[in-house]
Tab-separated table of C-alpha atoms (C1' of nucleotides) in Angstrom:
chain	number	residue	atom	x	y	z
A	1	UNK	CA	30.744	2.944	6.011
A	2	UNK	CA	31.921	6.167	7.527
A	3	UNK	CA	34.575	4.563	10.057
A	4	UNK	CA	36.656	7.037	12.245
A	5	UNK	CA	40.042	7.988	10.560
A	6	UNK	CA	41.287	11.355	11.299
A	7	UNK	CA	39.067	13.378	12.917
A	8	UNK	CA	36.629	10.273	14.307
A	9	UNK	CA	33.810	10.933	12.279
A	10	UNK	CA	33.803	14.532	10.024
A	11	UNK	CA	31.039	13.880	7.964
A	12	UNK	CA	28.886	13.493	10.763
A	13	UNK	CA	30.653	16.264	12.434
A	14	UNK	CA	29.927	18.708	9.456
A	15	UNK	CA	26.436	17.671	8.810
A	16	UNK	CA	25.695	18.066	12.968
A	17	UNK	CA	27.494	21.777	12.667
A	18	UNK	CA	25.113	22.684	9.211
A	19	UNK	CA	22.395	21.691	11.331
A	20	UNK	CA	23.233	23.627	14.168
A	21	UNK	CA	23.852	27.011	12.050
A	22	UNK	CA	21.107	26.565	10.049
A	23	UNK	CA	18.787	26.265	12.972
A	24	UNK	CA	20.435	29.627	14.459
A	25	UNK	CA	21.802	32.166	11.570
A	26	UNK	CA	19.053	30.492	8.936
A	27	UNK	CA	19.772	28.557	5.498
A	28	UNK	CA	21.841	32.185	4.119
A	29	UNK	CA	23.835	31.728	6.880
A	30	UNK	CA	24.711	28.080	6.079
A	31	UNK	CA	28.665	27.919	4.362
A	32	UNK	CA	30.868	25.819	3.575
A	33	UNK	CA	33.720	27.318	5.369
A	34	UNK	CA	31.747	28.065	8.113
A	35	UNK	CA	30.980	24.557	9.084
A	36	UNK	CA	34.583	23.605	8.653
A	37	UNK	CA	35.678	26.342	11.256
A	38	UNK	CA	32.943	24.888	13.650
A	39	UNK	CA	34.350	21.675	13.914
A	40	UNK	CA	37.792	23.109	13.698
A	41	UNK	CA	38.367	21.605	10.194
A	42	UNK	CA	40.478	23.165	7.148
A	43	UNK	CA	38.498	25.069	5.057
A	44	UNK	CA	37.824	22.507	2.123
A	45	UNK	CA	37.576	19.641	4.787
A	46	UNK	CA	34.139	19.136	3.483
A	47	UNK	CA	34.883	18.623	0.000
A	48	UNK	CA	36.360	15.045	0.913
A	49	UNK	CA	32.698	14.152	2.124
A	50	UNK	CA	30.516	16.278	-0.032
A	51	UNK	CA	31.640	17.136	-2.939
A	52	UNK	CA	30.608	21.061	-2.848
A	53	UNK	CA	27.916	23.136	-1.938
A	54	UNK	CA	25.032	21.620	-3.554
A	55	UNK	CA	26.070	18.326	-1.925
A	56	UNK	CA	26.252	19.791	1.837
A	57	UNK	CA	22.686	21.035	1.388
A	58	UNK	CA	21.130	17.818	-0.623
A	59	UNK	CA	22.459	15.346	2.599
A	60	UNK	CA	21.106	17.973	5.416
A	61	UNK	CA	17.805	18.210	3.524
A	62	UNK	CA	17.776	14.149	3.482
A	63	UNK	CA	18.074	14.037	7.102
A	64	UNK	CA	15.499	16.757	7.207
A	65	UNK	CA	13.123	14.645	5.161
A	66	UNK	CA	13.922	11.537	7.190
A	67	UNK	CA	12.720	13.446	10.080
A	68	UNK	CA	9.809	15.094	8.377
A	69	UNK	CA	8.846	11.398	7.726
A	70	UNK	CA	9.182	10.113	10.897
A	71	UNK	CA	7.927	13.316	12.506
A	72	UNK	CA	4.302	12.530	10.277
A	73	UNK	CA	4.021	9.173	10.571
A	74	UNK	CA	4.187	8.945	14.410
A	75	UNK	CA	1.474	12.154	13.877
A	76	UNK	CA	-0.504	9.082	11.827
A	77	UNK	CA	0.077	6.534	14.360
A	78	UNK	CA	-2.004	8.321	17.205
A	79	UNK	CA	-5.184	8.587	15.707
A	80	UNK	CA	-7.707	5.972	13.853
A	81	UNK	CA	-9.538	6.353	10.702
A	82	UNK	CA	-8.558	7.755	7.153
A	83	UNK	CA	-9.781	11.274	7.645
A	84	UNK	CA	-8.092	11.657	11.383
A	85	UNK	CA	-4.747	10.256	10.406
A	86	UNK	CA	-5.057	12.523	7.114
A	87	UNK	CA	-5.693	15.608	9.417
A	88	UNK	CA	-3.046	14.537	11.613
A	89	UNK	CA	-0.487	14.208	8.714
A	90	UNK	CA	-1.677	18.155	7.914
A	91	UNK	CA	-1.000	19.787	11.291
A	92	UNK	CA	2.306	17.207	11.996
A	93	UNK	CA	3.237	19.109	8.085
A	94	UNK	CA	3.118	22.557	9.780
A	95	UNK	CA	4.535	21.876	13.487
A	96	UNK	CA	7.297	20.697	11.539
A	97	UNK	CA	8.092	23.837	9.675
A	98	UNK	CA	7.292	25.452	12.705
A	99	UNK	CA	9.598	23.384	14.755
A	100	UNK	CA	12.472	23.753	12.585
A	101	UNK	CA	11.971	26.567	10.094
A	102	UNK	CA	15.814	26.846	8.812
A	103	UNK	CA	16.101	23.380	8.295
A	104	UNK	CA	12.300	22.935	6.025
A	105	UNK	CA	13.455	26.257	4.255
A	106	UNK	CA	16.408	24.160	3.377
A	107	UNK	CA	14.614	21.216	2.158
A	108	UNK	CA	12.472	23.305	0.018
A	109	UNK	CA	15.226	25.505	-1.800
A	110	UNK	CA	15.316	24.461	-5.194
A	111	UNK	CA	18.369	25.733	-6.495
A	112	UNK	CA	20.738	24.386	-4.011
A	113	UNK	CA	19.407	20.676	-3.904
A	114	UNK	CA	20.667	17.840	-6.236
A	115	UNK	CA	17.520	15.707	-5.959
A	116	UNK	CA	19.619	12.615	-7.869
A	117	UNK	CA	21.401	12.211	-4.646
A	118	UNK	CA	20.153	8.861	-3.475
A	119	UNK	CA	19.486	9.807	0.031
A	120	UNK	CA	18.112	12.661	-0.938
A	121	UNK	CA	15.368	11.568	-3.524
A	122	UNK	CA	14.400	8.374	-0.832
A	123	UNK	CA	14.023	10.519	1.785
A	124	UNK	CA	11.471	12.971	-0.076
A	125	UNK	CA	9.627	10.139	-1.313
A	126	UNK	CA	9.171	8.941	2.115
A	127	UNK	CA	8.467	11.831	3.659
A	128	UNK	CA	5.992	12.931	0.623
A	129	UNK	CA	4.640	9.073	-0.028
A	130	UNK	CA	3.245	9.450	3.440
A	131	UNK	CA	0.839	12.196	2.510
A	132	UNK	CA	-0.116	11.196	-0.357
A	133	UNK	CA	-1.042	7.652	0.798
A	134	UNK	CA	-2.864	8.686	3.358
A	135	UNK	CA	-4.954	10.421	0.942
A	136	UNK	CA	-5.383	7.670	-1.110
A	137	UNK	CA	-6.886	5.732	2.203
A	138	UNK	CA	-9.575	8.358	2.451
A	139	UNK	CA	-11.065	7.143	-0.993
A	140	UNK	CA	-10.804	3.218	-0.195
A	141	UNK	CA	-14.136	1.783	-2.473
A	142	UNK	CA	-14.234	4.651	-4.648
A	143	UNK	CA	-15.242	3.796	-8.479
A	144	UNK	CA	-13.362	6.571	-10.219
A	145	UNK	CA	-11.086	7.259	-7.397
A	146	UNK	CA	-7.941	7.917	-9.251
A	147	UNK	CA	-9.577	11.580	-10.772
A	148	UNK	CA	-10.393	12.220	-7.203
A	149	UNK	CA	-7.464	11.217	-5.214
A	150	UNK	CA	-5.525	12.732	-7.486
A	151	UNK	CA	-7.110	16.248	-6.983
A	152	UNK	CA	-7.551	15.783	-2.881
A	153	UNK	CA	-3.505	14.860	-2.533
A	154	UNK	CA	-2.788	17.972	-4.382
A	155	UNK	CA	-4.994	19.699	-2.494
A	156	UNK	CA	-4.252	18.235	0.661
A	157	UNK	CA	-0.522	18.831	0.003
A	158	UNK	CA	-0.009	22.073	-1.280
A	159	UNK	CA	-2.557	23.526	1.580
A	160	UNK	CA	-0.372	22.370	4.368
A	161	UNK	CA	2.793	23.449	2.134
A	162	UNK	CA	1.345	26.899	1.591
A	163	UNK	CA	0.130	27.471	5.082
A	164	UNK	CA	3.539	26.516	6.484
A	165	UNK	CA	5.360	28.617	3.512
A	166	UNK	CA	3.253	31.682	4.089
A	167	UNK	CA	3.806	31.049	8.072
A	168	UNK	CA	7.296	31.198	8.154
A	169	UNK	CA	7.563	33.858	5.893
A	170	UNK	CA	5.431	36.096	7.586
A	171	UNK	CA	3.194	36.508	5.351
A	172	UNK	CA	-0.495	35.567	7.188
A	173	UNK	CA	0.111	37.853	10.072
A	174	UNK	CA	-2.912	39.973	8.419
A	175	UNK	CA	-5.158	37.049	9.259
A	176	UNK	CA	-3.409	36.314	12.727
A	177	UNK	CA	-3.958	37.485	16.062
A	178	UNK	CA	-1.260	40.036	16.769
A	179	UNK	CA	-0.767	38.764	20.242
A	180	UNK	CA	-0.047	34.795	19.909
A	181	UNK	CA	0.579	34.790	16.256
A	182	UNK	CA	2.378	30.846	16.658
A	183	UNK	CA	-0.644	29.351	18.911
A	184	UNK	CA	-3.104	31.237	16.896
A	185	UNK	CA	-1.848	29.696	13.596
A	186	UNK	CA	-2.338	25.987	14.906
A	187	UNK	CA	-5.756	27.080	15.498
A	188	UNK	CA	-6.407	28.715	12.299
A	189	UNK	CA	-5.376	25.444	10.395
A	190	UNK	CA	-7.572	23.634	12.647
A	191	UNK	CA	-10.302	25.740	10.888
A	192	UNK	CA	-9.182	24.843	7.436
A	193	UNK	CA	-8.678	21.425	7.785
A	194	UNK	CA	-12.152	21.172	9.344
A	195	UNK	CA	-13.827	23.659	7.496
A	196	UNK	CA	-15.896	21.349	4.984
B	1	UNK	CA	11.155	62.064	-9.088
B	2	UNK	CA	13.829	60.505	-10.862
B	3	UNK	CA	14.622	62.373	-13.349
B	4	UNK	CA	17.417	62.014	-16.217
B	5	UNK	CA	21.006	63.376	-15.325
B	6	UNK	CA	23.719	61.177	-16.160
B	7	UNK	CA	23.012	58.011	-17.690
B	8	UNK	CA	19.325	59.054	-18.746
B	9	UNK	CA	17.052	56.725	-16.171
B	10	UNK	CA	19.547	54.472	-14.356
B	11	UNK	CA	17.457	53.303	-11.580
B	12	UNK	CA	14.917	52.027	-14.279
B	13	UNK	CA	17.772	50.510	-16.693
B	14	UNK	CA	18.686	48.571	-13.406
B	15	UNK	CA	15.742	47.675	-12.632
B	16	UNK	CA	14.559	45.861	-15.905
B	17	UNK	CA	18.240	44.659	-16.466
B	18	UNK	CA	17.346	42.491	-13.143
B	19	UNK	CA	14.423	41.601	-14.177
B	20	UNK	CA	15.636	40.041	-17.183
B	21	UNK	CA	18.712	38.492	-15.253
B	22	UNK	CA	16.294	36.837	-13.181
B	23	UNK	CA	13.843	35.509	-15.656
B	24	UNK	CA	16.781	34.120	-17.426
B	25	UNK	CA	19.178	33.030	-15.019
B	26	UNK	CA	16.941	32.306	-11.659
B	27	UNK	CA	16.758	34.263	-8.493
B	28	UNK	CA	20.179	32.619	-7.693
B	29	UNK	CA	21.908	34.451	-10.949
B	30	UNK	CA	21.078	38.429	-9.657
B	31	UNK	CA	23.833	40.228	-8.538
B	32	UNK	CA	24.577	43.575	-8.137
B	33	UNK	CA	27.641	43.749	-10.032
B	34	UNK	CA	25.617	41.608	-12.915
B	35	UNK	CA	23.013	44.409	-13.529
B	36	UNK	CA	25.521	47.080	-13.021
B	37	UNK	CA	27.575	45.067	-15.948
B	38	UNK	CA	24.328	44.346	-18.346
B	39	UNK	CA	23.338	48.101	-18.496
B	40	UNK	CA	27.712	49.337	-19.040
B	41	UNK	CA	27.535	50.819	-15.869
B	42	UNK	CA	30.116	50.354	-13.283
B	43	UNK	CA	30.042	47.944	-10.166
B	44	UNK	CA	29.191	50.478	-7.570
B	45	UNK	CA	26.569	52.249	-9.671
B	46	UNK	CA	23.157	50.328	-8.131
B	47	UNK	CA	24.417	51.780	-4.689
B	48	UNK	CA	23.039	55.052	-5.059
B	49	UNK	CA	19.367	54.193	-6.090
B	50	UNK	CA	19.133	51.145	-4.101
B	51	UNK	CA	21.037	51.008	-1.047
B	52	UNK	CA	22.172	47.218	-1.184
B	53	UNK	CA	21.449	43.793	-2.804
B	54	UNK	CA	18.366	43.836	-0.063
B	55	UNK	CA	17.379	47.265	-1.812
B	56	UNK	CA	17.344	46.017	-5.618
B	57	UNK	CA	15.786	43.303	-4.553
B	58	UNK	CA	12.889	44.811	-2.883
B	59	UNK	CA	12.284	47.085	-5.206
B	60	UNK	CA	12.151	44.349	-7.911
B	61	UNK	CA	9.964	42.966	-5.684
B	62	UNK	CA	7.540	45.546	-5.612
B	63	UNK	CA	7.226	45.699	-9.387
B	64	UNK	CA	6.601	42.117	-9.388
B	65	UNK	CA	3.580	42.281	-6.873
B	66	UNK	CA	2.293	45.349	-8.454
B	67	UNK	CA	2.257	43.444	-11.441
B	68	UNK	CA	0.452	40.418	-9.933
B	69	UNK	CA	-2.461	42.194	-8.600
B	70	UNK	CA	-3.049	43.737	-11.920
B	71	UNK	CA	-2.750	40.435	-13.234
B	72	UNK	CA	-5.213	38.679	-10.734
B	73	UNK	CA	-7.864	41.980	-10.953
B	74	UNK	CA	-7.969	41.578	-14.651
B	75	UNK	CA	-8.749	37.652	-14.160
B	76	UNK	CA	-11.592	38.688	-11.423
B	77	UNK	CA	-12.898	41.564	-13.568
B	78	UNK	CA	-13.553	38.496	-16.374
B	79	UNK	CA	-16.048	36.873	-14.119
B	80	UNK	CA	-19.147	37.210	-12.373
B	81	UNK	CA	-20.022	35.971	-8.680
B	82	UNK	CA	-18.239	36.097	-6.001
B	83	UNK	CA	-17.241	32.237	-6.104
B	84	UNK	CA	-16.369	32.237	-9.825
B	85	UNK	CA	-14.063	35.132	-9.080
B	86	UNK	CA	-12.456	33.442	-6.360
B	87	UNK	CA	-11.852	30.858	-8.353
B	88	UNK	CA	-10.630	32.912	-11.352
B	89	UNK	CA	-8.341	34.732	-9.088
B	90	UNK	CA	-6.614	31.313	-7.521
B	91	UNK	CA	-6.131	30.488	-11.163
B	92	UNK	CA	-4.745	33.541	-11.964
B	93	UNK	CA	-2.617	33.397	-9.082
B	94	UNK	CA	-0.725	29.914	-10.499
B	95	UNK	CA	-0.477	31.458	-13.870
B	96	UNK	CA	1.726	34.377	-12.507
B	97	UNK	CA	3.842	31.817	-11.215
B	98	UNK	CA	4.347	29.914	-14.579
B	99	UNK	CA	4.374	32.268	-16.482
B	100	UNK	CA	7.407	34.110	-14.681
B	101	UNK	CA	8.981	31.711	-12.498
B	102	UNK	CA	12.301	33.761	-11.850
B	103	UNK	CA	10.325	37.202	-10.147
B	104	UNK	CA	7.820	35.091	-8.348
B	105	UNK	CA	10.268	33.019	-6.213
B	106	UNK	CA	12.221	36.342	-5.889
B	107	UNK	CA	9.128	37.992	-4.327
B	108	UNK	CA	8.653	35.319	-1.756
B	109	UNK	CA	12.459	34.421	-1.117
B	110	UNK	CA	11.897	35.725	2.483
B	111	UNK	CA	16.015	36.584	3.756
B	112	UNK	CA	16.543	39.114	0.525
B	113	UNK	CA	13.439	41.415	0.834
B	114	UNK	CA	12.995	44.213	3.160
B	115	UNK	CA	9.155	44.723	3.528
B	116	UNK	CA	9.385	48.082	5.319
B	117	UNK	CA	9.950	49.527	1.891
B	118	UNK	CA	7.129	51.737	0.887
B	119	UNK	CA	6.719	50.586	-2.413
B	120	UNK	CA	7.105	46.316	-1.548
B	121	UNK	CA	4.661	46.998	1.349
B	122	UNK	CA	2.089	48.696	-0.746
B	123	UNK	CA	2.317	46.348	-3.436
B	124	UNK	CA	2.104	43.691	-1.639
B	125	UNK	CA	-0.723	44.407	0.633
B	126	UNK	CA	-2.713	45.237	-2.918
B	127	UNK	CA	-2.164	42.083	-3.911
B	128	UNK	CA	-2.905	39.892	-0.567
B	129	UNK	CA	-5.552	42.129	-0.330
B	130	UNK	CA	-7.607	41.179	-3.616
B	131	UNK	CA	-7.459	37.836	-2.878
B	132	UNK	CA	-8.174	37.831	0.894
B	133	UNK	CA	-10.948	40.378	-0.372
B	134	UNK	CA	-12.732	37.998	-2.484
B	135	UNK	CA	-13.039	35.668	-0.167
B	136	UNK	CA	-14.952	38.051	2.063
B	137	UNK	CA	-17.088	38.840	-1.098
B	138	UNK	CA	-18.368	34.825	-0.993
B	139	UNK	CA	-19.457	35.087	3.053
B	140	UNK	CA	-22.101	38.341	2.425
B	141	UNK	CA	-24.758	38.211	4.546
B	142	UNK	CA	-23.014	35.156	6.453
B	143	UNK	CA	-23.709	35.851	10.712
B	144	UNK	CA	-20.499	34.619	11.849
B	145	UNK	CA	-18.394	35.432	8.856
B	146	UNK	CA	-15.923	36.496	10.811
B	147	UNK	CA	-13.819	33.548	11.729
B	148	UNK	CA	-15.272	31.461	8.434
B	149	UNK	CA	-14.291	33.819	6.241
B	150	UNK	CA	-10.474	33.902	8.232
B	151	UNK	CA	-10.571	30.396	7.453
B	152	UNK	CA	-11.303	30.577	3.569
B	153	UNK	CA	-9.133	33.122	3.043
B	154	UNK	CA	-6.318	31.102	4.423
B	155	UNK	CA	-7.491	28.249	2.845
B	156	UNK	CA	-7.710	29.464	-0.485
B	157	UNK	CA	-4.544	31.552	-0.045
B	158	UNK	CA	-2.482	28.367	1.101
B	159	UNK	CA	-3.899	26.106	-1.312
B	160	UNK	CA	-2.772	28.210	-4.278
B	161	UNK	CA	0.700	29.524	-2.962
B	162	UNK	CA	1.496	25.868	-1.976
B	163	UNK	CA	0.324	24.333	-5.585
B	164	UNK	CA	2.606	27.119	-7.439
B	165	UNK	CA	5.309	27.098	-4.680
B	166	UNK	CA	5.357	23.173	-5.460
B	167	UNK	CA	4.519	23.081	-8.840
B	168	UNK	CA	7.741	25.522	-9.477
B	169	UNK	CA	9.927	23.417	-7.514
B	170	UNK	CA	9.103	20.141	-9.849
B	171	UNK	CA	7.788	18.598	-6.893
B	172	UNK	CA	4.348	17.562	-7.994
B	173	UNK	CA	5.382	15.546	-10.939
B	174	UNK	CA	4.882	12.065	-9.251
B	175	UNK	CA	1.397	13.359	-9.686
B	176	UNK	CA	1.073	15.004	-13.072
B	177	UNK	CA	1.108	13.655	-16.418
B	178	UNK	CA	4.687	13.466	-17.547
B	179	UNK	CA	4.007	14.083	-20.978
B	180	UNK	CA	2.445	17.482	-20.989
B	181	UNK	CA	3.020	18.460	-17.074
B	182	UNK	CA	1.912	22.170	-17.500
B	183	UNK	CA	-1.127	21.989	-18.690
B	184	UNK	CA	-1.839	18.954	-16.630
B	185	UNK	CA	-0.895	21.297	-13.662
B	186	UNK	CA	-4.005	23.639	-14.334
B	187	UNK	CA	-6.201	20.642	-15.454
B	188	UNK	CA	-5.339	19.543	-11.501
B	189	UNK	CA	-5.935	23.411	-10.412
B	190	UNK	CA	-9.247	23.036	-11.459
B	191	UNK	CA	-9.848	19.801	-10.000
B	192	UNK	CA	-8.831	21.248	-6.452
B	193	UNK	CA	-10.662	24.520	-6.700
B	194	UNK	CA	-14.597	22.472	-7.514
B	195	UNK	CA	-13.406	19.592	-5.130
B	196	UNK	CA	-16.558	20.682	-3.031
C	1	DG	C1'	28.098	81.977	-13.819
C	2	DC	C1'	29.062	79.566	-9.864
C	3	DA	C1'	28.592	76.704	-5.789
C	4	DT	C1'	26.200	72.944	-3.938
C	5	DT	C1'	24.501	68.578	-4.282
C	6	DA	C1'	23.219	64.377	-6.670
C	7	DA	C1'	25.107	60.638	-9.558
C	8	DA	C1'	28.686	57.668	-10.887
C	9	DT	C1'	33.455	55.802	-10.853
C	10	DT	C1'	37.559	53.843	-8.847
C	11	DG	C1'	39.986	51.164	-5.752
C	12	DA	C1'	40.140	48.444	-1.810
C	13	DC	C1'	38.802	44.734	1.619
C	14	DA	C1'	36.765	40.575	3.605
C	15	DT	C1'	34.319	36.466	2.481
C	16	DC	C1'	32.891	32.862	-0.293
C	17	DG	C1'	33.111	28.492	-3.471
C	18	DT	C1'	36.191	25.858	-5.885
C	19	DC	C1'	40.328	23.827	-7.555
C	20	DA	C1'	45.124	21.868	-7.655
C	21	DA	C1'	49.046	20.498	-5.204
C	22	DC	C1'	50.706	18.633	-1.200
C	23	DA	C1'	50.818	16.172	3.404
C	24	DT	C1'	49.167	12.654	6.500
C	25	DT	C1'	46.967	8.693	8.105
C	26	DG	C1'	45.153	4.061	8.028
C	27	DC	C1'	44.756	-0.267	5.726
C	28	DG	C1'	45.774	-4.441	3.429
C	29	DA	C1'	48.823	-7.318	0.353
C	30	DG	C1'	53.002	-9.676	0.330
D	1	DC	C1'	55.920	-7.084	9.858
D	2	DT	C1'	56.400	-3.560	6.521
D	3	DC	C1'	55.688	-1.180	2.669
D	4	DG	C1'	52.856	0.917	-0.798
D	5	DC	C1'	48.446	2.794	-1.902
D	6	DA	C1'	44.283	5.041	-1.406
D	7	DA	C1'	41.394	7.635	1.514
D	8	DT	C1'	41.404	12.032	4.422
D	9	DG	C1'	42.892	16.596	5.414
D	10	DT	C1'	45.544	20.827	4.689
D	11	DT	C1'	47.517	24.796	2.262
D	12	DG	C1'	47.524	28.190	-1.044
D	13	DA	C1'	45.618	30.270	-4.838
D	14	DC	C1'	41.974	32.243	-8.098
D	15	DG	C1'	37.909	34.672	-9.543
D	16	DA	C1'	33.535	36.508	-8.029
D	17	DT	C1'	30.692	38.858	-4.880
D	18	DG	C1'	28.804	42.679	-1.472
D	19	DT	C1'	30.076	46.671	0.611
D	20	DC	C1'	32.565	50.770	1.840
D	21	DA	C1'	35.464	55.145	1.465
D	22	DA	C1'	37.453	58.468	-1.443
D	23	DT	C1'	37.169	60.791	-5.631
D	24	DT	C1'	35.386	62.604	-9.889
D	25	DT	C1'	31.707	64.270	-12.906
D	26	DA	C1'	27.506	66.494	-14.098
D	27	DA	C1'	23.103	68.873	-13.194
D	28	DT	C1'	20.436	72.102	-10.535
D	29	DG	C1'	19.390	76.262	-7.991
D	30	DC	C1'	20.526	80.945	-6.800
DNA sequence: GCATTAAATTGACATCGTCAACATTGCGAG
DNA sequence: CTCGCAATGTTGACGATGTCAATTTAATGC
């Protein structure tokens, strides 16, 4: 699908230029029009592709979580054993955010995301499957696993989320060195994830 | 300050007509001219109290994080020892989120608040600064408490921001009971805070 | 009592999302 | 081959928003 037409390929086009402001002005600097004047479209070019707003942001947070995905599970790939790969996942979590802070800002705002979009809800439940399987590999022989994986994905999860959420919105400088705030946060999850 | 003149106590009226904007519409539904409109005001009015949109929202802000430290204090008060407090507080901290959904995503919605302002600042480092405390309360008599106790505070701080910050944006359900998800959602709180 | 200053209103402007009407292009049926 | 149709794009309009400048109204201080 998708085959060139007018312009060659515009949805492409527009979802390359919402990447590309995102990453520099932020997500409140993400518009509609303004990604139609980037490639040079009209103004409601994008309506033809997406259908408004809500639709822009749900397909650039897909390809966000596609990444995300990919981004973790090659994290996974380097290293052996459950608890490893699981720590892996953790820190690959935050470099991402870190990496690309517009973009997983975007992912993670609620009110502008139609999770019924197909490629939206696969890509999350890659991206999010991931994690919590690799929990569920740390408790391989367990009797009453379920109680406990259950509790250690959460856990697992909304750690890395809240580090990287706190992180970007700089909240933790208070616990950071002033100096090399970015380096000294990889190190300071290093101590959480380790910590016992 | 702030006394009556015109209207009686507009930069109060304003202040709890956003507030109740927000908890009823979402962070997405406050706008200036909105609150102006709900208290019969007209659409310039919020300018002189609060400079901009950035301004109300601040300020809104600041009652919001004023009113979760009171909220978490009164949860640690409740409970003796410093781990039971911690955990009380964490608890406490996923309630306020619950219970008003609207305010707390408007208090971390990074690209609307100005944290220069006084009153945001103050507030907010009362309430970072309860929880960050009590973790310091659990590492008494500790040696090297310094960099453990930087790494439980961010730990504990991370783990309960992400769970809410998650929690609020329905994106824990593939792990909650779907019949009664709320009160499975602090069943699982519990199960993360005595993991061990 | 009066002037100064704070508080509030009015009107305007640019930008945004969205919609309807219209134009253009490419494609396939005959 | 060509002609009609549907997919793509464009234009113009509408209401809503944030913000600003100019103006009006009321309270406060001397």
């Amino acid at each position: 699908m998708a085959k060139p037409y007018h312009h060659g390929d515009l949805r492409a086009a527009l979802l390359a230029a919402a990447e590309e402001i995102v990453s520099r002005d932020g997500v409140a600097g993400l518009t509609l029009r303004g990604v139609a004047r980037e490639v040079g479209a009209s103004h409601a070019a994008p309506k033809n592709h997406f259908d408004d707003l809500t639709g822009l942001v749900s397909e650039l947070a897909a390809v966000g979580f596609n990444r995300f995905a990919d981004h973790m599970q090659a994290a996974a790939a380097r290293h052996d054993g459950a608890k490893d790969r699981l720590n892996a996942i953790g820190r690959a979590y935050v470099e991402f955010a870190l990496a690309e802070p517009g973009l997983f800002q975007l992912m993670f705002r609620g009110e502008r995301l139609d999770k019924t979009r197909p490629a939206l809800n696969e890509a999350m439940l890659r991206a999010f499957g991931t994690l919590t399987g690799s929990v569920a590999a740390t408790h391989e022989g367990d009797p009453d696993a379920a109680r406990a994986t259950r509790a250690h994905a959460a856990r697992a999860w909304s750690m890395v989320h809240g580090f990287a959420t706190l992180l970007l919105d700089d909240r933790l400088n208070p616990l950071l060195d002033a100096d090399a705030p970015r380096a000294d946060a990889l190190a300071l999850l290093d101590d959480m994830l380790t910590l016992g």
